[in-house]
Short mmCIF file of C-alpha atoms and ligand atoms in Angstrom, two decimals:
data_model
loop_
_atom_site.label_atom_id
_atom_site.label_comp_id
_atom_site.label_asym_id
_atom_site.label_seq_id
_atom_site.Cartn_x
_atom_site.Cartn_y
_atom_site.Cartn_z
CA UNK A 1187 -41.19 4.74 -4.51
CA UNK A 1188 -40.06 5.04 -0.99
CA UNK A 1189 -40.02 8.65 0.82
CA UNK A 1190 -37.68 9.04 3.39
CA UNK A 1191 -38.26 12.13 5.70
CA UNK A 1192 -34.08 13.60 5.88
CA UNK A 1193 -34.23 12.38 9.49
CA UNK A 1194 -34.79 8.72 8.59
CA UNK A 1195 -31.70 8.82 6.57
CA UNK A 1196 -28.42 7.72 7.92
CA UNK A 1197 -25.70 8.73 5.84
CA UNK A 1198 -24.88 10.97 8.54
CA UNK A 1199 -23.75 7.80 10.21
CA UNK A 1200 -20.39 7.91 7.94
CA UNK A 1201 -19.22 11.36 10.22
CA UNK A 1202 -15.45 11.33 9.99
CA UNK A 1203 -15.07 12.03 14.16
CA UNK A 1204 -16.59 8.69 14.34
CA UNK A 1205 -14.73 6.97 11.67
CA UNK A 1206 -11.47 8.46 13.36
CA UNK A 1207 -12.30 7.15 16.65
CA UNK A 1208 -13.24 3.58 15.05
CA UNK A 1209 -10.02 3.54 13.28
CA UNK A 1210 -7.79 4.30 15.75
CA UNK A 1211 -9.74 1.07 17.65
CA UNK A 1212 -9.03 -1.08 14.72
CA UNK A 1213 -5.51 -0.36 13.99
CA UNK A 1214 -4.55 -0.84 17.76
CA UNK A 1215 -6.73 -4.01 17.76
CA UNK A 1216 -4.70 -5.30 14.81
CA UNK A 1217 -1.29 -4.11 16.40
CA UNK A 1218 -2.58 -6.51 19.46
CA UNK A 1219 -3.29 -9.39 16.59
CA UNK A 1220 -6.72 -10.07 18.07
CA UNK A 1221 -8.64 -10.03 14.55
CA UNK A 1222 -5.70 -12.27 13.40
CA UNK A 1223 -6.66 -14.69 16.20
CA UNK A 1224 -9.95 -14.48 16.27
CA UNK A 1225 -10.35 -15.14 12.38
CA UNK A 1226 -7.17 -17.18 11.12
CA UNK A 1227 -9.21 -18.97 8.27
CA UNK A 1228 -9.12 -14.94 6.60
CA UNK A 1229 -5.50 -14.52 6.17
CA UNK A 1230 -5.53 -16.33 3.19
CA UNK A 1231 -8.43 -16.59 1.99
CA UNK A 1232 -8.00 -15.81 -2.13
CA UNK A 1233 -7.58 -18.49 -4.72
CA UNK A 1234 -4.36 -16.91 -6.44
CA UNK A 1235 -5.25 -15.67 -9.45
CA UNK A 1236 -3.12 -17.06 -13.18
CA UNK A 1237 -2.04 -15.06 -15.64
CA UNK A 1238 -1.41 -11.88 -13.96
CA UNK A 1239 0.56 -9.30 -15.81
CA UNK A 1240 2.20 -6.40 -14.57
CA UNK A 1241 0.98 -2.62 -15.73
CA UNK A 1242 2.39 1.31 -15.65
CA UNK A 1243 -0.70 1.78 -13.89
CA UNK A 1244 1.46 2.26 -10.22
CA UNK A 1245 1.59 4.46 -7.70
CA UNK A 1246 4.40 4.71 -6.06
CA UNK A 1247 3.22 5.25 -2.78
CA UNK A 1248 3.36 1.93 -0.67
CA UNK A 1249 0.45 -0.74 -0.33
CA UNK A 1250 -1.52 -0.93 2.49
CA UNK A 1251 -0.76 -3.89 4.44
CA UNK A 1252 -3.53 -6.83 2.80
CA UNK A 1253 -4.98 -7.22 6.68
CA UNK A 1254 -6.27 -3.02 6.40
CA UNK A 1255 -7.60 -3.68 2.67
CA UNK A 1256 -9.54 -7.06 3.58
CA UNK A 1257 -10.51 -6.12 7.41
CA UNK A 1258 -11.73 -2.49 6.66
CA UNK A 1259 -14.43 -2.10 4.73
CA UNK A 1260 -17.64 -0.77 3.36
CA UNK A 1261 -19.78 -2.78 2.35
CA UNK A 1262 -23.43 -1.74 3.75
CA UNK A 1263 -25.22 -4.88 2.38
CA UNK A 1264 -23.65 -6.97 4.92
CA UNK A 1265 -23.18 -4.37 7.54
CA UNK A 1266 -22.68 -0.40 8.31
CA UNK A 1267 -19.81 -1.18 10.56
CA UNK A 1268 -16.50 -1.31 8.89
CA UNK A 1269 -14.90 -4.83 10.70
CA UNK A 1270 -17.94 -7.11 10.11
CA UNK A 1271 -18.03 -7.18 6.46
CA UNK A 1272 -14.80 -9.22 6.97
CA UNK A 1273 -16.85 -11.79 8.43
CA UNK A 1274 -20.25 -11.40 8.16
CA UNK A 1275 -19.65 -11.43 3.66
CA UNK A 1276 -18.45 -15.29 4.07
CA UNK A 1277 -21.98 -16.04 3.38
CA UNK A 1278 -22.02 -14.57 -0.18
CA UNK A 1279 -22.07 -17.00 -2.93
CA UNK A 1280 -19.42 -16.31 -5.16
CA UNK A 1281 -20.75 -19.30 -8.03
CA UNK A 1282 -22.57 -19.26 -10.29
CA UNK A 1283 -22.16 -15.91 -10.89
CA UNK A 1284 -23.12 -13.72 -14.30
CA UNK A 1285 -23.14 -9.90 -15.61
CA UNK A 1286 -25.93 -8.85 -18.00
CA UNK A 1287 -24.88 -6.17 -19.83
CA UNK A 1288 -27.63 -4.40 -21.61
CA UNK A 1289 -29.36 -1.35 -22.74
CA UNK A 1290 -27.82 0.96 -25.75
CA UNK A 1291 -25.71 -1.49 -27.29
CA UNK A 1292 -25.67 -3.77 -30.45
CA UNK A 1293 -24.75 -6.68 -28.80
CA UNK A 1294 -26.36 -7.15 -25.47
CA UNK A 1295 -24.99 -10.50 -23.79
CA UNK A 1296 -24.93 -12.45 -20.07
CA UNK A 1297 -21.28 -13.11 -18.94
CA UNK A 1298 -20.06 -15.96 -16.50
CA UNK A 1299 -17.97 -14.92 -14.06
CA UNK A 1300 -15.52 -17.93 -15.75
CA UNK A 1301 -15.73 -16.46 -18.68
CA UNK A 1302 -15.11 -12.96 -17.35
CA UNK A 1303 -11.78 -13.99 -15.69
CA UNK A 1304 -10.25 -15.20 -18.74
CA UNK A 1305 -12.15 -12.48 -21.00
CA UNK A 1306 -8.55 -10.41 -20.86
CA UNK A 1307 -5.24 -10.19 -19.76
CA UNK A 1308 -5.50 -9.99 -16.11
CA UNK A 1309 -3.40 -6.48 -15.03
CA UNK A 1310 -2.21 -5.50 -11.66
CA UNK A 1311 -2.84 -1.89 -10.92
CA UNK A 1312 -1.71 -0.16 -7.71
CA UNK A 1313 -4.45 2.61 -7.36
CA UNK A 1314 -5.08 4.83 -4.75
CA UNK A 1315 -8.49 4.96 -2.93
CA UNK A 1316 -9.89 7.60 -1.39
CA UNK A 1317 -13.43 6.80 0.43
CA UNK A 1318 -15.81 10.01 0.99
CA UNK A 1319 -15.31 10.10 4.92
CA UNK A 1320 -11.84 11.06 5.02
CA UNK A 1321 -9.47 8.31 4.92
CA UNK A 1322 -7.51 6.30 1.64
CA UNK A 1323 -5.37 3.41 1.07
CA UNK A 1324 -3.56 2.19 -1.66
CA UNK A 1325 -4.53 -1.28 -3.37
CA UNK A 1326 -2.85 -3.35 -5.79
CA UNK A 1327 -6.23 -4.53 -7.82
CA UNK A 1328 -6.34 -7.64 -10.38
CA UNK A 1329 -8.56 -6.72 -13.00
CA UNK A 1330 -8.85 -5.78 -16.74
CA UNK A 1331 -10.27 -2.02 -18.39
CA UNK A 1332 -14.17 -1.50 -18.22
CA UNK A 1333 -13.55 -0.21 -21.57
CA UNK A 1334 -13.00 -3.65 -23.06
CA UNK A 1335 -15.72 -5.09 -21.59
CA UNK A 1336 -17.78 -2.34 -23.33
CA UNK A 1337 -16.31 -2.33 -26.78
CA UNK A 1338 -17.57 -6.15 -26.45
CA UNK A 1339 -21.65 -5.34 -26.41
CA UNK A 1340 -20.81 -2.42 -29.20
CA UNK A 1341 -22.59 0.81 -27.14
CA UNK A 1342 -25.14 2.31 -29.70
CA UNK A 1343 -24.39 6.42 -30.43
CA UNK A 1344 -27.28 7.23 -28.80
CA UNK A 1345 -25.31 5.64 -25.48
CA UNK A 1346 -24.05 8.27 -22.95
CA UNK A 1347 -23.95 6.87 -19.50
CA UNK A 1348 -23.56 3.52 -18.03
CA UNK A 1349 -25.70 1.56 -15.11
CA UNK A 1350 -23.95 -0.35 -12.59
CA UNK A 1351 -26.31 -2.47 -10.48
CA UNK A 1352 -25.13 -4.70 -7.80
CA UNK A 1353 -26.65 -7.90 -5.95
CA UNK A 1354 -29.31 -7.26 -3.35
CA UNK A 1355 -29.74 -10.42 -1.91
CA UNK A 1356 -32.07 -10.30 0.78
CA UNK A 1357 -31.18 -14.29 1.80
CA UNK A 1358 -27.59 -13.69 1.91
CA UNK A 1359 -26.95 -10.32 3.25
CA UNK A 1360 -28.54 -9.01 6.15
CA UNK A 1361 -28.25 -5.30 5.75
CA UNK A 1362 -30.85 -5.37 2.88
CA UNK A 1363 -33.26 -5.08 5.55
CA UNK A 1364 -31.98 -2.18 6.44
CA UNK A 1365 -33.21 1.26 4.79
CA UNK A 1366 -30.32 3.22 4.92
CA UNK A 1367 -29.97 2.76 1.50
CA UNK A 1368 -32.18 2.08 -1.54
CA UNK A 1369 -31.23 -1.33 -2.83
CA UNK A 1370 -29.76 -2.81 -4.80
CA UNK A 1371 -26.69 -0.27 -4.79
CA UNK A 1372 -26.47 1.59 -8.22
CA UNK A 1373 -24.09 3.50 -9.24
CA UNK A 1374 -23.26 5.33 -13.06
CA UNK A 1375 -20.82 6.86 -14.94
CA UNK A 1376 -20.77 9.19 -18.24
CA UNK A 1377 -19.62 6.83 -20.74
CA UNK A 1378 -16.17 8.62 -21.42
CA UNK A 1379 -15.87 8.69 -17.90
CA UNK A 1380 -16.62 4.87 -18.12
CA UNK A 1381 -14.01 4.35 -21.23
CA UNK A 1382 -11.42 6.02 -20.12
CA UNK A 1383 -8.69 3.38 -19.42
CA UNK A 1384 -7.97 4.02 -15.46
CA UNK A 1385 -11.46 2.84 -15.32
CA UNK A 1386 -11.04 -0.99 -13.94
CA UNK A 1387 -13.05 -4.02 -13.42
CA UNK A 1388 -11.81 -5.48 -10.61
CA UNK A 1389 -11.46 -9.50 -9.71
CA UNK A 1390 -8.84 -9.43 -7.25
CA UNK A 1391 -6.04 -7.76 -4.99
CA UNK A 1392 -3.15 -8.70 -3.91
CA UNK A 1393 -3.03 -11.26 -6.62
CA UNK A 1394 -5.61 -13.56 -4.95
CA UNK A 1395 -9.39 -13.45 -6.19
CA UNK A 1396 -11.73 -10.95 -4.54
CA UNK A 1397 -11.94 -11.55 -0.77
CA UNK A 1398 -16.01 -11.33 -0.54
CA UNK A 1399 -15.89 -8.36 1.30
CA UNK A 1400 -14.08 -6.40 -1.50
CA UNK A 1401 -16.80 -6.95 -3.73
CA UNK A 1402 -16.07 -10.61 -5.03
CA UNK A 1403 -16.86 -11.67 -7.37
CA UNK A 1404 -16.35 -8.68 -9.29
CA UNK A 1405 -16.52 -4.73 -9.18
CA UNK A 1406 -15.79 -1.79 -10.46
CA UNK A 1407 -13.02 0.86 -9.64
CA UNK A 1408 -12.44 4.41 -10.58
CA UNK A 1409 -9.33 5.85 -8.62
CA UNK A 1410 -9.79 9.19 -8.87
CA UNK A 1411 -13.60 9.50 -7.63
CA UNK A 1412 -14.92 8.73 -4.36
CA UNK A 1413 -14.77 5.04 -3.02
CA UNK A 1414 -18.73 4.56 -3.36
CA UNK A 1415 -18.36 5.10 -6.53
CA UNK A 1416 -17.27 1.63 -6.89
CA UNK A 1417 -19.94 -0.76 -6.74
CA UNK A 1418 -18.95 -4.75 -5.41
CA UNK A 1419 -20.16 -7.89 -6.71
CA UNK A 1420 -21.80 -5.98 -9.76
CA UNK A 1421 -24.70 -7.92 -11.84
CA UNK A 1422 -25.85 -5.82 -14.21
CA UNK A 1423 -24.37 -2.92 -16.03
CA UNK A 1424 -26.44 -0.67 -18.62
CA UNK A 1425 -25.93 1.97 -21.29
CA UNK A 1426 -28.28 4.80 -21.52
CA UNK A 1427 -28.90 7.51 -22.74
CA UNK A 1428 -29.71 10.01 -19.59
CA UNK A 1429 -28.10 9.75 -16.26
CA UNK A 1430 -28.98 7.30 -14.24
CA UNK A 1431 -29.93 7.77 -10.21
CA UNK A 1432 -27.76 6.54 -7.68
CA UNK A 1433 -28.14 5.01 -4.38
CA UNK A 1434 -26.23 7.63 -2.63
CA UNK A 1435 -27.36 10.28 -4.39
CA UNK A 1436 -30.80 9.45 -3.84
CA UNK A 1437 -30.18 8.70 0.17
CA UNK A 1438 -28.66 12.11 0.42
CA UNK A 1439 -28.30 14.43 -2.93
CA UNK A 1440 -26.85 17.72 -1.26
CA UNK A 1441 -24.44 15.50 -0.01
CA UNK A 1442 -23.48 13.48 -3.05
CA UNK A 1443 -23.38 14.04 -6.71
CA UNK A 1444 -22.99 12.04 -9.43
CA UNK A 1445 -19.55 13.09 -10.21
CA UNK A 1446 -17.97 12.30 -7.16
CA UNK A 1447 -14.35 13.39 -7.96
CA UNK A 1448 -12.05 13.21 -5.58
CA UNK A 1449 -11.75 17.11 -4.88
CA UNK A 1450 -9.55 18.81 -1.82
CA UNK A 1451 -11.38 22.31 -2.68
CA UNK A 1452 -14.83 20.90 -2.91
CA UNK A 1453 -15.87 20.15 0.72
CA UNK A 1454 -18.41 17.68 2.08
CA UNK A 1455 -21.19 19.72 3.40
CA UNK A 1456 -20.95 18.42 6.73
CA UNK A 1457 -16.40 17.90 6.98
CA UNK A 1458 -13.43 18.99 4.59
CA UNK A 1459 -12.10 17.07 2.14
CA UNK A 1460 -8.76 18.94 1.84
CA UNK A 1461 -6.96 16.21 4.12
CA UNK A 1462 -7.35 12.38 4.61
CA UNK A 1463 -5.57 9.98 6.93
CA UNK A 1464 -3.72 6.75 4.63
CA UNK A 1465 -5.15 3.85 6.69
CA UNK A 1466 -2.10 2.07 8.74
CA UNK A 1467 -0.15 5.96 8.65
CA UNK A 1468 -0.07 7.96 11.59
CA UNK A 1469 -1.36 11.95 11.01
CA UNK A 1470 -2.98 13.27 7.89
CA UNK A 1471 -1.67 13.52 3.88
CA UNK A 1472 -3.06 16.12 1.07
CA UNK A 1473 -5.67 15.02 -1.04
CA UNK A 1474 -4.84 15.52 -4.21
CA UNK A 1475 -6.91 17.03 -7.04
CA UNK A 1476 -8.60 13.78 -9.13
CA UNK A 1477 -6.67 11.95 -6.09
CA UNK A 1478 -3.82 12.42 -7.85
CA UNK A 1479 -4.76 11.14 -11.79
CA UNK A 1480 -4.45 14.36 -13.68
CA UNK A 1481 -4.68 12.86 -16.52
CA UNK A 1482 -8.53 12.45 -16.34
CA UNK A 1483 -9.05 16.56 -16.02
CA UNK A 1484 -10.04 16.97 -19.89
CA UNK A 1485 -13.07 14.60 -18.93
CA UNK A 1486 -14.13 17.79 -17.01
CA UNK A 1487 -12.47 20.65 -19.52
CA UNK A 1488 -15.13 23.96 -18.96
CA UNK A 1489 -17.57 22.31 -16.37
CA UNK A 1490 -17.77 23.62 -12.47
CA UNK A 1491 -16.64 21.63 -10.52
CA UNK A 1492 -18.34 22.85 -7.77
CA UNK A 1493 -21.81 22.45 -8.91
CA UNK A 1494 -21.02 19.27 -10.61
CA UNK A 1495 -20.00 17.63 -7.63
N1 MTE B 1003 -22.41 -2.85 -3.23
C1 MTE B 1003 -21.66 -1.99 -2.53
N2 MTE B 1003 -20.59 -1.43 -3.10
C2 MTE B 1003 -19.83 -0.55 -2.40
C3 MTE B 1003 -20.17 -0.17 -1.08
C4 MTE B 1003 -21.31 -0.77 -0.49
O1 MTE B 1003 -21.67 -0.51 0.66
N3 MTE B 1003 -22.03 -1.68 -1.24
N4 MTE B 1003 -19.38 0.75 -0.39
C5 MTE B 1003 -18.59 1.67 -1.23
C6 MTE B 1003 -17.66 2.49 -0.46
S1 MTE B 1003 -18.31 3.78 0.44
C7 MTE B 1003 -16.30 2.31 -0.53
S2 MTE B 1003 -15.22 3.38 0.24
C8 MTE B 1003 -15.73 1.13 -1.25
C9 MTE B 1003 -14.87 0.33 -0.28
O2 MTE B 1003 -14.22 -0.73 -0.95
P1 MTE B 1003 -13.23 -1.69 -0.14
O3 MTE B 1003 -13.94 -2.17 1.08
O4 MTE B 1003 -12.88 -2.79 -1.10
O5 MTE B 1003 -12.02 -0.85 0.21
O6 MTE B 1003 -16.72 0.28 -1.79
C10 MTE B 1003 -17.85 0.93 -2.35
N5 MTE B 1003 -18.72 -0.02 -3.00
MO1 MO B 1004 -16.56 5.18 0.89
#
């Protein structure tokens, strides 16, 4: 096991002052249409997806413009700095792709990403993201409920939380030689957390197929925790029966639990979390409790919220 002293650890890189101060760059770079110039093949990247049906699961707040959700990003595998993922991720190999899923279940089984795109109706859900550092946006995902995916392997009683490992490539992505995480990313839920049906599988946005640097080929989203919550280009994904460890929670565990709702009373140690800017929107919004999903607050009925944070 690797021990990291608390100085060698840089999730104090993600400060919001910083992130504010890189954002404002970005969105006044796009206003000038130099990232648009300097990489035309990325405006359209996406295969359009078939099939796609329409959901209730909408917000009705308004999208954030496609060139925000595919041109800011996190995705520390290919880089800590939130424009290079854009570019740098064009290197990931989509194909052949597959997702073990494994542990507590009765029926254990290796999916093809093929086989995973036709594996259920294909939804669009408009979801609102809020990352950890301070800022949201609102995406309209392609993608189908975790919980079906689950019900498939049959999850044994004795089943209470589920794995999510991504890829940790070391050939294709050059921030695995970086330590400022553990690789590969992992990431868990409780299973009810994992059932419940805002829980999503995502294989596209904007009705095209994963842009790499979303997390292509597939990943998971859960709209009213934290953004790193949602692990990208997911491999692996296991039922046990104790609670896993996860990358950012073992980078930095004062600083992030496994819970990870999105909470405006629970602060981050080091910034509030009562506000958030709405990438492409000028001044600050709310957060709201569960980011807004109230509907998931009997997953938490009689547990502190504070300590379980
Ligand atoms: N494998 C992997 N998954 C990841 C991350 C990452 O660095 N690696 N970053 C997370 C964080 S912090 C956020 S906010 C979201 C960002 O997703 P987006 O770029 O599609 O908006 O992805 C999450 N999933
Ligand atoms: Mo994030």
């Amino acid at each position: 096991m690797l021990i990291r002293k608390p100085a060698d650890i840089i999730p104090s890189e993600i400060t919001p002052p910083e992130i504010y101060a890189d954002r404002r760059r970005f969105v006044e770079k796009l206003g000038l249409g130099s990232i648009a110039l300097a990489l035309p093949s990325l405006a359209s990247a996406g295969n359009k997806l078939a099939g796609v049906v329409s959901s209730n699961y909408k917000v009705p707040d308004p999208s954030t413009p496609y060139k925000y959700v595919t041109r800011y990003n996190n995705y520390y595998e290919f880089s800590t700095d939130k424009e290079e993922p854009a570019e740098a991720a064009q290197t990931l190999k989509t194909r052949p792709w597959t997702v073990s899923i494994e542990g507590l279940c009765a029926k254990p089984q290796t999916i093809g990403i093929e086989d995973l795109l036709k594996f259920a109706p294909l939804e669009e859900r408009i979801y609102r993201m809020r990352c950890v550092e301070g800022w949201s946006m609102v995406i309209p995902w392609v993608g189908f409920p975790l919980a079906t995916l689950l019900k498939r392997v049959e999850p044994l009683g004795s089943a209470k939380f589920v794995e999510f490992t991504t890829l940790a490539d070391r050939k294709q992505m050059p921030g695995i030689g970086s330590r400022v995480l553990d690789w590969p990313y992992v990431e868990g839920l409780r299973l009810d957390e994992a059932m419940h049906p805002l829980t999503l599988m995502a294989v596209g946005l904007y009705g095209e197929e994963l842009p790499n640097q979303n997390g292509a080929p597939i990943r998971l989203v859960v709209p009213w925790k934290y953004g790193f919550k949602g692990g990208k280009s997911i491999v692996r994904i296991r039922l046990l029966d104790k609670m896993p460890g996860t990358a950012w929670n073992k980078a930095a565990s004062h600083e992030y639990g496994f819970y990870s709702n999105v909470n405006p009373e629970v602060d981050h140690p080091r910034w509030s979390q009562a506000t958030e800017r709405r990438i492409g929107e000028f001044g600050k919004r709310k957060t709201l409790m569960f980011n807004g999903y109230d509907e998931v607050a009997p997953l938490y009925a009689g547990m502190d919220l504070k300590k379980n944070f």
